[in-house]
């Protein structure tokens, strides 16, 4: 097996800095990651790991982190980002559903999948939990592309039997197609399958029942859906499921809550709903650029996290409701959402969220989100001089003050701050023109 190494300042987390403070952080100023095949064999001071004949890629003036993880993104929505003037339900009707109809065409799926994964890598994102479209072929295209890159990707066919004309499956076909896709893709290489009922506005009770059956039959698959994003959406769910006490209760009754279930948004929840998410180990996914752009509301981190039984939290772009593929920009907007609620968000918490935190949310912390030996060598290399403005700002910070460096980088950084992205031991993106 090939052995090679990358050298630079290594940064990763062994624990949650919100609980353990700076002790959670590993910061090795002149460090080296030794890679054997796909995996990290060792990570530590370069002086301890240098050996004659080892091929070393140097990244001076950069931080080498675990690859970033995006816990909620829609790959059919790359041409929808930045669509003007609508809140959720109109935004879906006017922009998103027309874009998703085009995924009936396998060639369109293949081109979109290539663009999407290239964009993730340009932004330092090595793993995503991604929605496909209602068409099974959209999953095939994305999984084929991800397999070709050896990326850790989780996706699923959207189930929406009460969606708009031209984008509907049925409770039965949604079940059958999902089942076939699970058999074809789940556990192939680094691909995982997420059972994906879009939301309770576009699925019948029979379809949510089928989604629950799939989750029971495939407990190692994930489940992803949307929850409590927008007031009109919540009112519509109330009309459609009058027997349920809340939006969360709709999913709960069909057995969709649990430790592998990721709920996008979770903005407008009653106390009993928060308690159920917490009790079931479900994950609430914070998508700040989307929540601001679609005008959905402010994610209430304090309410979900500051309780004896905290709700598990993930962080995500939600492209194309979200406006950037960059997890740095996503963290910057998260910071601002929390500022509006008179709460701060330390940079260590933010970088933990993008790496180990999202890995924990997906139950993949043994494999990704870390530079520990034995994990897969998925790396994001962040440039400390990506633009004149960032370089100028960072020059004013003592290099030993990593939280300050990280904070400025997350507030000002974007894809230009990603010098390189490695996937399973291979450099798949190197920024053109980077020093
Ligand atoms: N709710 C149901 N579908 C979607 C979607 O595609 N994007 C967002 N932001 N919310 C949704
Ligand atoms: Zn979404």
Short mmCIF file of C-alpha atoms and ligand atoms in Angstrom, two decimals:
data_model
loop_
_atom_site.label_atom_id
_atom_site.label_comp_id
_atom_site.label_asym_id
_atom_site.label_seq_id
_atom_site.Cartn_x
_atom_site.Cartn_y
_atom_site.Cartn_z
CA UNK A 1 0.00 0.00 0.00
CA UNK A 2 1.24 3.51 -0.80
CA UNK A 3 2.56 5.52 2.10
CA UNK A 4 2.78 9.28 1.92
CA UNK A 5 2.49 12.23 4.26
CA UNK A 6 1.23 15.79 4.51
CA UNK A 7 3.04 18.35 6.64
CA UNK A 8 1.76 21.56 8.21
CA UNK A 9 -0.06 22.77 11.31
CA UNK A 10 -2.46 20.02 12.39
CA UNK A 11 -5.72 20.94 14.09
CA UNK A 12 -8.39 18.56 15.30
CA UNK A 13 -10.63 17.76 18.29
CA UNK A 14 -10.58 14.82 20.69
CA UNK A 15 -13.56 16.06 22.66
CA UNK A 16 -16.25 18.74 22.58
CA UNK A 17 -14.69 22.14 23.39
CA UNK A 18 -18.06 23.31 24.78
CA UNK A 19 -17.57 20.71 27.52
CA UNK A 20 -13.81 20.25 27.76
CA UNK A 21 -12.54 23.71 26.70
CA UNK A 22 -9.16 24.01 24.99
CA UNK A 23 -8.19 20.57 26.33
CA UNK A 24 -10.46 19.18 23.60
CA UNK A 25 -8.16 20.61 20.93
CA UNK A 26 -5.08 19.09 19.33
CA UNK A 27 -2.82 21.77 17.78
CA UNK A 28 0.54 20.63 16.42
CA UNK A 29 2.35 23.62 14.83
CA UNK A 30 4.79 21.61 12.67
CA UNK A 31 2.85 18.40 12.31
CA UNK A 32 2.65 15.53 9.93
CA UNK A 33 -0.10 13.11 8.94
CA UNK A 34 1.30 9.81 7.67
CA UNK A 35 -1.14 8.09 5.34
CA UNK A 36 -1.09 4.44 4.43
CA UNK A 37 -3.50 3.69 1.58
CA UNK A 38 -6.77 5.38 2.55
CA UNK A 39 -6.14 5.70 6.25
CA UNK A 40 -4.18 7.78 8.70
CA UNK A 41 -1.35 5.71 10.13
CA UNK A 42 0.03 8.42 12.42
CA UNK A 43 -0.45 12.11 13.21
CA UNK A 44 1.99 14.07 15.35
CA UNK A 45 5.02 16.34 15.35
CA UNK A 46 6.89 16.15 12.02
CA UNK A 47 10.18 15.77 13.89
CA UNK A 48 8.92 12.44 15.29
CA UNK A 49 7.47 11.10 12.04
CA UNK A 50 9.87 12.14 9.27
CA UNK A 51 11.59 9.17 7.68
CA UNK A 52 13.89 8.81 4.68
CA UNK A 53 12.13 8.14 1.38
CA UNK A 54 8.65 9.16 2.57
CA UNK A 55 6.87 11.35 0.02
CA UNK A 56 5.80 14.50 1.87
CA UNK A 57 3.41 17.22 0.62
CA UNK A 58 4.14 20.47 2.45
CA UNK A 59 1.46 22.99 3.32
CA UNK A 60 3.25 26.00 4.83
CA UNK A 61 1.16 28.82 6.31
CA UNK A 62 -1.90 26.59 6.42
CA UNK A 63 -3.97 24.52 8.82
CA UNK A 64 -4.54 20.83 8.13
CA UNK A 65 -7.94 19.80 9.49
CA UNK A 66 -10.19 16.81 9.07
CA UNK A 67 -12.34 17.22 5.94
CA UNK A 68 -15.43 19.34 6.59
CA UNK A 69 -18.84 17.68 6.85
CA UNK A 70 -22.14 19.10 5.61
CA UNK A 71 -25.12 17.45 7.32
CA UNK A 72 -27.93 18.70 5.04
CA UNK A 73 -27.67 19.70 1.38
CA UNK A 74 -29.72 19.18 -1.81
CA UNK A 75 -27.73 18.19 -4.86
CA UNK A 76 -30.55 18.95 -7.37
CA UNK A 77 -30.61 22.56 -6.19
CA UNK A 78 -27.27 23.85 -7.47
CA UNK A 79 -29.06 26.07 -10.02
CA UNK A 80 -31.58 27.38 -7.47
CA UNK A 81 -29.21 29.19 -5.08
CA UNK A 82 -29.96 32.88 -4.81
CA UNK A 83 -33.50 32.78 -6.22
CA UNK A 84 -35.28 36.01 -5.37
CA UNK A 85 -38.04 36.95 -3.08
CA UNK A 86 -39.89 33.89 -1.77
CA UNK A 87 -40.42 32.17 1.55
CA UNK A 88 -40.42 28.39 1.86
CA UNK A 89 -43.60 27.14 0.17
CA UNK A 90 -43.45 29.61 -2.73
CA UNK A 91 -39.71 29.10 -3.04
CA UNK A 92 -40.33 25.36 -3.46
CA UNK A 93 -43.12 25.88 -6.03
CA UNK A 94 -41.51 28.63 -8.05
CA UNK A 95 -37.88 27.58 -8.14
CA UNK A 96 -37.05 24.25 -6.54
CA UNK A 97 -39.65 21.89 -7.94
CA UNK A 98 -39.05 23.01 -11.55
CA UNK A 99 -35.29 22.48 -11.06
CA UNK A 100 -35.88 19.01 -9.55
CA UNK A 101 -38.13 17.93 -12.47
CA UNK A 102 -35.08 18.02 -14.71
CA UNK A 103 -33.61 15.10 -12.75
CA UNK A 104 -35.85 12.70 -14.68
CA UNK A 105 -33.01 12.87 -17.24
CA UNK A 106 -30.02 10.66 -16.33
CA UNK A 107 -27.57 12.84 -18.29
CA UNK A 108 -28.72 15.88 -16.34
CA UNK A 109 -28.25 13.91 -13.08
CA UNK A 110 -24.74 12.87 -14.04
CA UNK A 111 -23.66 16.40 -14.96
CA UNK A 112 -25.24 17.83 -11.79
CA UNK A 113 -23.60 15.17 -9.61
CA UNK A 114 -20.16 15.96 -11.06
CA UNK A 115 -20.61 19.69 -10.53
CA UNK A 116 -21.95 19.17 -7.02
CA UNK A 117 -19.12 16.96 -5.79
CA UNK A 118 -16.48 19.17 -7.42
CA UNK A 119 -17.99 22.14 -5.59
CA UNK A 120 -18.00 20.32 -2.24
CA UNK A 121 -14.33 19.50 -2.67
CA UNK A 122 -13.46 23.05 -3.69
CA UNK A 123 -15.00 24.11 -0.37
CA UNK A 124 -13.11 21.56 1.72
CA UNK A 125 -16.20 19.40 2.28
CA UNK A 126 -15.40 15.71 2.08
CA UNK A 127 -18.66 14.25 3.40
CA UNK A 128 -22.26 15.30 2.88
CA UNK A 129 -25.68 14.04 3.86
CA UNK A 130 -27.38 14.96 0.60
CA UNK A 131 -30.95 14.88 -0.67
CA UNK A 132 -31.32 13.60 -4.22
CA UNK A 133 -34.58 14.14 -6.16
CA UNK A 134 -37.68 11.91 -6.31
CA UNK A 135 -36.11 10.03 -9.25
CA UNK A 136 -34.16 6.86 -8.33
CA UNK A 137 -31.74 7.67 -11.18
CA UNK A 138 -30.67 10.80 -9.31
CA UNK A 139 -29.34 8.60 -6.50
CA UNK A 140 -27.57 6.31 -8.96
CA UNK A 141 -25.83 9.29 -10.57
CA UNK A 142 -24.66 10.81 -7.30
CA UNK A 143 -23.49 7.50 -5.82
CA UNK A 144 -21.64 6.61 -9.03
CA UNK A 145 -19.79 9.93 -8.97
CA UNK A 146 -19.03 9.70 -5.24
CA UNK A 147 -17.75 6.12 -5.62
CA UNK A 148 -15.44 7.31 -8.39
CA UNK A 149 -13.93 9.79 -5.93
CA UNK A 150 -14.04 7.38 -2.95
CA UNK A 151 -16.03 9.98 -0.99
CA UNK A 152 -17.98 9.28 2.19
CA UNK A 153 -21.43 10.30 1.01
CA UNK A 154 -24.90 9.58 2.35
CA UNK A 155 -27.90 10.21 0.13
CA UNK A 156 -31.41 9.03 -0.64
CA UNK A 157 -34.25 9.33 -3.08
CA UNK A 158 -36.78 11.93 -1.95
CA UNK A 159 -40.18 10.39 -1.14
CA UNK A 160 -43.05 12.76 -2.00
CA UNK A 161 -46.26 11.03 -3.03
CA UNK A 162 -48.29 14.20 -2.50
CA UNK A 163 -45.83 16.50 -4.20
CA UNK A 164 -46.57 18.59 -7.29
CA UNK A 165 -47.35 17.26 -10.75
CA UNK A 166 -44.38 15.53 -12.32
CA UNK A 167 -42.53 15.01 -9.02
CA UNK A 168 -44.69 12.39 -7.32
CA UNK A 169 -43.97 8.83 -6.40
CA UNK A 170 -46.55 6.68 -4.59
CA UNK A 171 -46.37 5.20 -1.11
CA UNK A 172 -45.66 1.83 -2.72
CA UNK A 173 -43.20 2.96 -5.41
CA UNK A 174 -41.38 5.21 -2.93
CA UNK A 175 -40.96 2.20 -0.66
CA UNK A 176 -39.94 -0.17 -3.46
CA UNK A 177 -37.51 2.25 -5.09
CA UNK A 178 -35.92 3.17 -1.76
CA UNK A 179 -35.57 -0.51 -0.89
CA UNK A 180 -33.89 -1.26 -4.22
CA UNK A 181 -31.54 1.71 -3.81
CA UNK A 182 -30.61 0.57 -0.30
CA UNK A 183 -29.74 -2.86 -1.70
CA UNK A 184 -27.73 -1.29 -4.54
CA UNK A 185 -25.82 1.40 -2.66
CA UNK A 186 -25.90 1.22 1.14
CA UNK A 187 -22.48 0.00 2.29
CA UNK A 188 -20.99 0.01 -1.22
CA UNK A 189 -17.55 1.56 -0.80
CA UNK A 190 -18.11 4.64 1.35
CA UNK A 191 -21.74 5.20 0.34
CA UNK A 192 -24.58 5.19 2.85
CA UNK A 193 -28.32 5.44 2.29
CA UNK A 194 -30.70 7.88 3.97
CA UNK A 195 -34.43 7.22 3.84
CA UNK A 196 -35.69 10.63 2.68
CA UNK A 197 -39.37 11.59 3.03
CA UNK A 198 -39.15 15.25 1.95
CA UNK A 199 -41.47 16.60 4.69
CA UNK A 200 -44.96 16.04 6.04
CA UNK A 201 -46.40 18.54 3.53
CA UNK A 202 -45.61 16.28 0.55
CA UNK A 203 -45.99 12.79 2.03
CA UNK A 204 -49.22 10.96 2.86
CA UNK A 205 -49.68 9.02 6.08
CA UNK A 206 -49.19 5.86 4.02
CA UNK A 207 -45.84 7.11 2.77
CA UNK A 208 -44.62 8.14 6.23
CA UNK A 209 -45.70 4.69 7.41
CA UNK A 210 -43.60 3.17 4.61
CA UNK A 211 -40.62 5.36 5.59
CA UNK A 212 -40.95 4.06 9.15
CA UNK A 213 -41.06 0.49 7.88
CA UNK A 214 -37.89 1.08 5.85
CA UNK A 215 -36.12 2.48 8.90
CA UNK A 216 -37.14 -0.52 10.99
CA UNK A 217 -36.05 -2.92 8.25
CA UNK A 218 -32.73 -1.08 7.73
CA UNK A 219 -31.74 0.29 11.14
CA UNK A 220 -28.22 1.09 9.94
CA UNK A 221 -29.56 3.48 7.29
CA UNK A 222 -30.11 7.13 8.13
CA UNK A 223 -33.36 9.10 7.92
CA UNK A 224 -33.49 12.74 6.80
CA UNK A 225 -36.41 15.12 6.50
CA UNK A 226 -37.42 18.73 7.24
CA UNK A 227 -39.12 19.90 10.43
CA UNK A 228 -40.58 23.19 11.68
CA UNK A 229 -38.83 25.50 9.24
CA UNK A 230 -41.60 27.97 8.44
CA UNK A 231 -44.96 29.01 9.93
CA UNK A 232 -47.04 28.36 6.79
CA UNK A 233 -45.45 24.90 6.50
CA UNK A 234 -46.32 24.11 10.12
CA UNK A 235 -49.92 25.27 9.64
CA UNK A 236 -50.23 23.05 6.55
CA UNK A 237 -48.93 20.03 8.48
CA UNK A 238 -51.49 20.77 11.18
CA UNK A 239 -54.27 20.71 8.55
CA UNK A 240 -53.00 17.50 6.98
CA UNK A 241 -52.47 15.59 10.25
CA UNK A 242 -55.13 16.92 12.69
CA UNK A 243 -54.80 13.85 14.92
CA UNK A 244 -51.17 14.70 15.73
CA UNK A 245 -50.38 17.06 18.59
CA UNK A 246 -47.50 18.72 16.74
CA UNK A 247 -45.33 18.56 13.62
CA UNK A 248 -42.74 16.46 15.49
CA UNK A 249 -45.54 14.19 16.67
CA UNK A 250 -46.44 13.43 13.03
CA UNK A 251 -42.97 11.95 12.46
CA UNK A 252 -42.96 10.37 15.93
CA UNK A 253 -46.18 8.45 15.30
CA UNK A 254 -44.63 6.85 12.24
CA UNK A 255 -41.45 5.84 14.10
CA UNK A 256 -39.20 8.32 12.33
CA UNK A 257 -37.44 9.79 15.39
CA UNK A 258 -34.19 8.26 16.58
CA UNK A 259 -30.40 8.53 16.76
CA UNK A 260 -29.91 8.19 13.00
CA UNK A 261 -32.64 10.70 12.11
CA UNK A 262 -31.56 14.19 11.01
CA UNK A 263 -34.22 16.90 10.97
CA UNK A 264 -33.46 20.00 8.91
CA UNK A 265 -34.16 23.40 10.54
CA UNK A 266 -36.13 22.73 13.79
CA UNK A 267 -36.73 26.45 14.26
CA UNK A 268 -40.30 26.71 15.54
CA UNK A 269 -40.77 23.92 18.07
CA UNK A 270 -42.95 23.64 21.17
CA UNK A 271 -41.36 22.42 24.39
CA UNK A 272 -42.88 18.94 24.08
CA UNK A 273 -41.33 18.59 20.61
CA UNK A 274 -37.87 19.56 21.87
CA UNK A 275 -38.27 17.03 24.67
CA UNK A 276 -39.14 14.24 22.19
CA UNK A 277 -36.19 15.06 19.94
CA UNK A 278 -33.94 14.94 23.00
CA UNK A 279 -35.43 11.73 24.40
CA UNK A 280 -35.06 9.89 21.10
CA UNK A 281 -31.49 11.06 20.37
CA UNK A 282 -32.71 12.70 17.14
CA UNK A 283 -30.54 15.33 15.49
CA UNK A 284 -31.65 18.92 14.85
CA UNK A 285 -29.81 20.43 11.92
CA UNK A 286 -28.96 24.14 11.98
CA UNK A 287 -28.88 25.65 8.45
CA UNK A 288 -28.18 29.35 9.05
CA UNK A 289 -27.67 30.72 5.53
CA UNK A 290 -30.90 29.06 4.45
CA UNK A 291 -32.87 30.19 7.48
CA UNK A 292 -31.83 33.80 6.88
CA UNK A 293 -32.18 33.73 3.10
CA UNK A 294 -35.64 32.10 2.99
CA UNK A 295 -36.65 34.22 5.97
CA UNK A 296 -37.54 31.19 8.09
CA UNK A 297 -36.33 32.35 11.49
CA UNK A 298 -33.51 32.07 14.02
CA UNK A 299 -32.39 28.64 15.22
CA UNK A 300 -32.63 28.67 19.01
CA UNK A 301 -29.47 26.85 20.02
CA UNK A 302 -29.86 27.77 23.68
CA UNK A 303 -33.30 26.20 23.86
CA UNK A 304 -32.16 22.96 22.24
CA UNK A 305 -28.73 22.63 23.83
CA UNK A 306 -28.91 24.21 27.29
CA UNK A 307 -31.01 21.56 28.98
CA UNK A 308 -30.19 18.52 31.11
CA UNK A 309 -30.88 16.30 28.09
CA UNK A 310 -29.54 18.37 25.18
CA UNK A 311 -30.81 17.77 21.67
CA UNK A 312 -28.02 16.59 19.36
CA UNK A 313 -27.15 19.31 16.87
CA UNK A 314 -25.63 19.30 13.39
CA UNK A 315 -24.59 22.18 11.12
CA UNK A 316 -25.31 22.38 7.41
CA UNK A 317 -25.49 24.56 4.31
CA UNK A 318 -28.92 23.48 2.97
CA UNK A 319 -27.87 24.54 -0.54
CA UNK A 320 -29.96 25.64 -2.56
CA UNK A 321 -32.11 27.29 0.16
CA UNK A 322 -28.71 27.97 1.69
CA UNK A 323 -26.57 30.48 -0.15
CA UNK A 324 -23.06 29.02 0.14
CA UNK A 325 -21.39 25.62 -0.15
CA UNK A 326 -18.80 26.86 2.33
CA UNK A 327 -18.97 25.45 5.83
CA UNK A 328 -16.82 28.43 6.87
CA UNK A 329 -19.46 30.84 5.60
CA UNK A 330 -22.14 28.65 7.18
CA UNK A 331 -20.40 28.93 10.55
CA UNK A 332 -20.04 32.69 10.08
CA UNK A 333 -23.80 33.03 9.51
CA UNK A 334 -24.49 30.72 12.46
CA UNK A 335 -22.43 33.06 14.59
CA UNK A 336 -24.56 36.02 13.43
CA UNK A 337 -27.84 34.15 14.04
CA UNK A 338 -26.69 33.51 17.60
CA UNK A 339 -25.47 37.10 18.02
CA UNK A 340 -29.00 38.27 17.21
CA UNK A 341 -30.09 36.20 20.20
CA UNK A 342 -27.35 37.68 22.41
CA UNK A 343 -25.35 34.51 22.42
CA UNK A 344 -21.77 33.97 21.26
CA UNK A 345 -20.36 30.97 19.49
CA UNK A 346 -16.65 30.36 20.05
CA UNK A 347 -14.59 29.44 16.99
CA UNK A 348 -13.55 26.18 18.63
CA UNK A 349 -17.21 25.17 18.91
CA UNK A 350 -17.76 26.12 15.27
CA UNK A 351 -14.81 24.15 13.93
CA UNK A 352 -15.76 21.24 16.16
CA UNK A 353 -19.26 21.37 14.63
CA UNK A 354 -17.91 21.28 11.06
CA UNK A 355 -15.68 18.28 11.80
CA UNK A 356 -16.05 15.97 14.79
CA UNK A 357 -19.47 17.37 15.77
CA UNK A 358 -21.09 16.54 12.44
CA UNK A 359 -19.26 13.21 12.39
CA UNK A 360 -20.81 12.40 15.78
CA UNK A 361 -24.23 13.51 14.53
CA UNK A 362 -23.90 11.05 11.64
CA UNK A 363 -22.46 8.31 13.85
CA UNK A 364 -19.23 8.36 11.79
CA UNK A 365 -16.78 9.75 14.35
CA UNK A 366 -14.65 6.60 14.20
CA UNK A 367 -14.03 7.24 10.50
CA UNK A 368 -14.14 10.98 9.75
CA UNK A 369 -14.01 14.36 11.48
CA UNK A 370 -10.69 13.53 13.15
CA UNK A 371 -7.00 13.01 12.37
CA UNK A 372 -6.64 10.12 14.82
CA UNK A 373 -4.70 7.12 13.52
CA UNK A 374 -7.05 4.56 12.00
CA UNK A 375 -9.47 7.14 10.63
CA UNK A 376 -9.82 7.76 6.90
CA UNK A 377 -7.47 10.41 5.47
CA UNK A 378 -10.12 12.96 4.49
CA UNK A 379 -8.43 16.35 4.93
CA UNK A 380 -9.20 20.04 4.44
CA UNK A 381 -6.16 22.31 4.18
CA UNK A 382 -7.01 25.92 5.05
CA UNK A 383 -4.83 28.72 3.74
CA UNK A 384 -3.80 31.41 6.21
CA UNK A 385 -3.29 33.92 3.38
CA UNK A 386 -6.12 33.17 0.92
CA UNK A 387 -6.83 36.79 -0.02
CA UNK A 388 -5.06 40.08 0.76
CA UNK A 389 -7.83 41.05 3.20
CA UNK A 390 -7.67 37.79 5.17
CA UNK A 391 -3.86 37.75 5.17
CA UNK A 392 -3.85 41.34 6.40
CA UNK A 393 -6.31 40.50 9.18
CA UNK A 394 -4.48 37.35 10.27
CA UNK A 395 -1.14 39.20 10.41
CA UNK A 396 -2.59 41.09 13.37
CA UNK A 397 -3.13 37.84 15.32
CA UNK A 398 -0.47 35.99 17.31
CA UNK A 399 0.00 32.66 15.51
CA UNK A 400 -0.19 30.87 18.85
CA UNK A 401 -3.73 32.16 19.37
CA UNK A 402 -5.48 29.46 17.37
CA UNK A 403 -9.06 30.36 18.45
CA UNK A 404 -8.52 33.92 17.15
CA UNK A 405 -7.04 32.66 13.86
CA UNK A 406 -9.90 30.22 13.38
CA UNK A 407 -12.50 32.83 14.18
CA UNK A 408 -11.21 35.37 11.64
CA UNK A 409 -10.84 32.62 9.06
CA UNK A 410 -14.40 31.43 9.53
CA UNK A 411 -15.85 34.94 9.42
CA UNK A 412 -13.90 36.02 6.33
CA UNK A 413 -13.12 32.71 4.62
CA UNK A 414 -14.81 30.84 1.79
CA UNK A 415 -13.64 28.50 -0.99
CA UNK A 416 -10.58 30.70 -1.52
CA UNK A 417 -9.41 29.64 1.94
CA UNK A 418 -9.33 25.98 0.92
CA UNK A 419 -5.85 25.30 -0.40
CA UNK A 420 -6.36 21.56 -0.80
CA UNK A 421 -8.83 18.79 -0.12
CA UNK A 422 -7.82 15.16 0.30
CA UNK A 423 -10.20 12.24 0.12
CA UNK A 424 -9.19 8.80 1.39
CA UNK A 425 -5.50 9.61 1.06
CA UNK A 426 -5.68 11.26 -2.36
CA UNK A 427 -5.43 14.99 -3.14
CA UNK A 428 -8.61 15.64 -5.15
CA UNK A 429 -8.53 19.42 -5.06
CA UNK A 430 -5.55 21.79 -5.07
CA UNK A 431 -6.37 25.46 -5.38
CA UNK A 432 -4.99 26.92 -8.59
CA UNK A 433 -2.54 29.71 -7.90
CA UNK A 434 -2.11 28.81 -4.21
CA UNK A 435 1.44 29.27 -2.95
N1 LIG B 1 -38.73 21.64 2.97
C1 LIG B 1 -39.10 20.69 2.09
N2 LIG B 1 -38.26 20.64 1.04
C2 LIG B 1 -37.34 21.57 1.27
C3 LIG B 1 -36.19 22.00 0.53
O1 LIG B 1 -35.86 21.51 -0.54
N3 LIG B 1 -35.46 23.00 1.10
C4 LIG B 1 -35.78 23.55 2.29
N4 LIG B 1 -35.01 24.52 2.79
N5 LIG B 1 -36.86 23.18 2.99
C5 LIG B 1 -37.62 22.20 2.48
ZN1 LIG B 2 -33.29 21.13 3.02
#
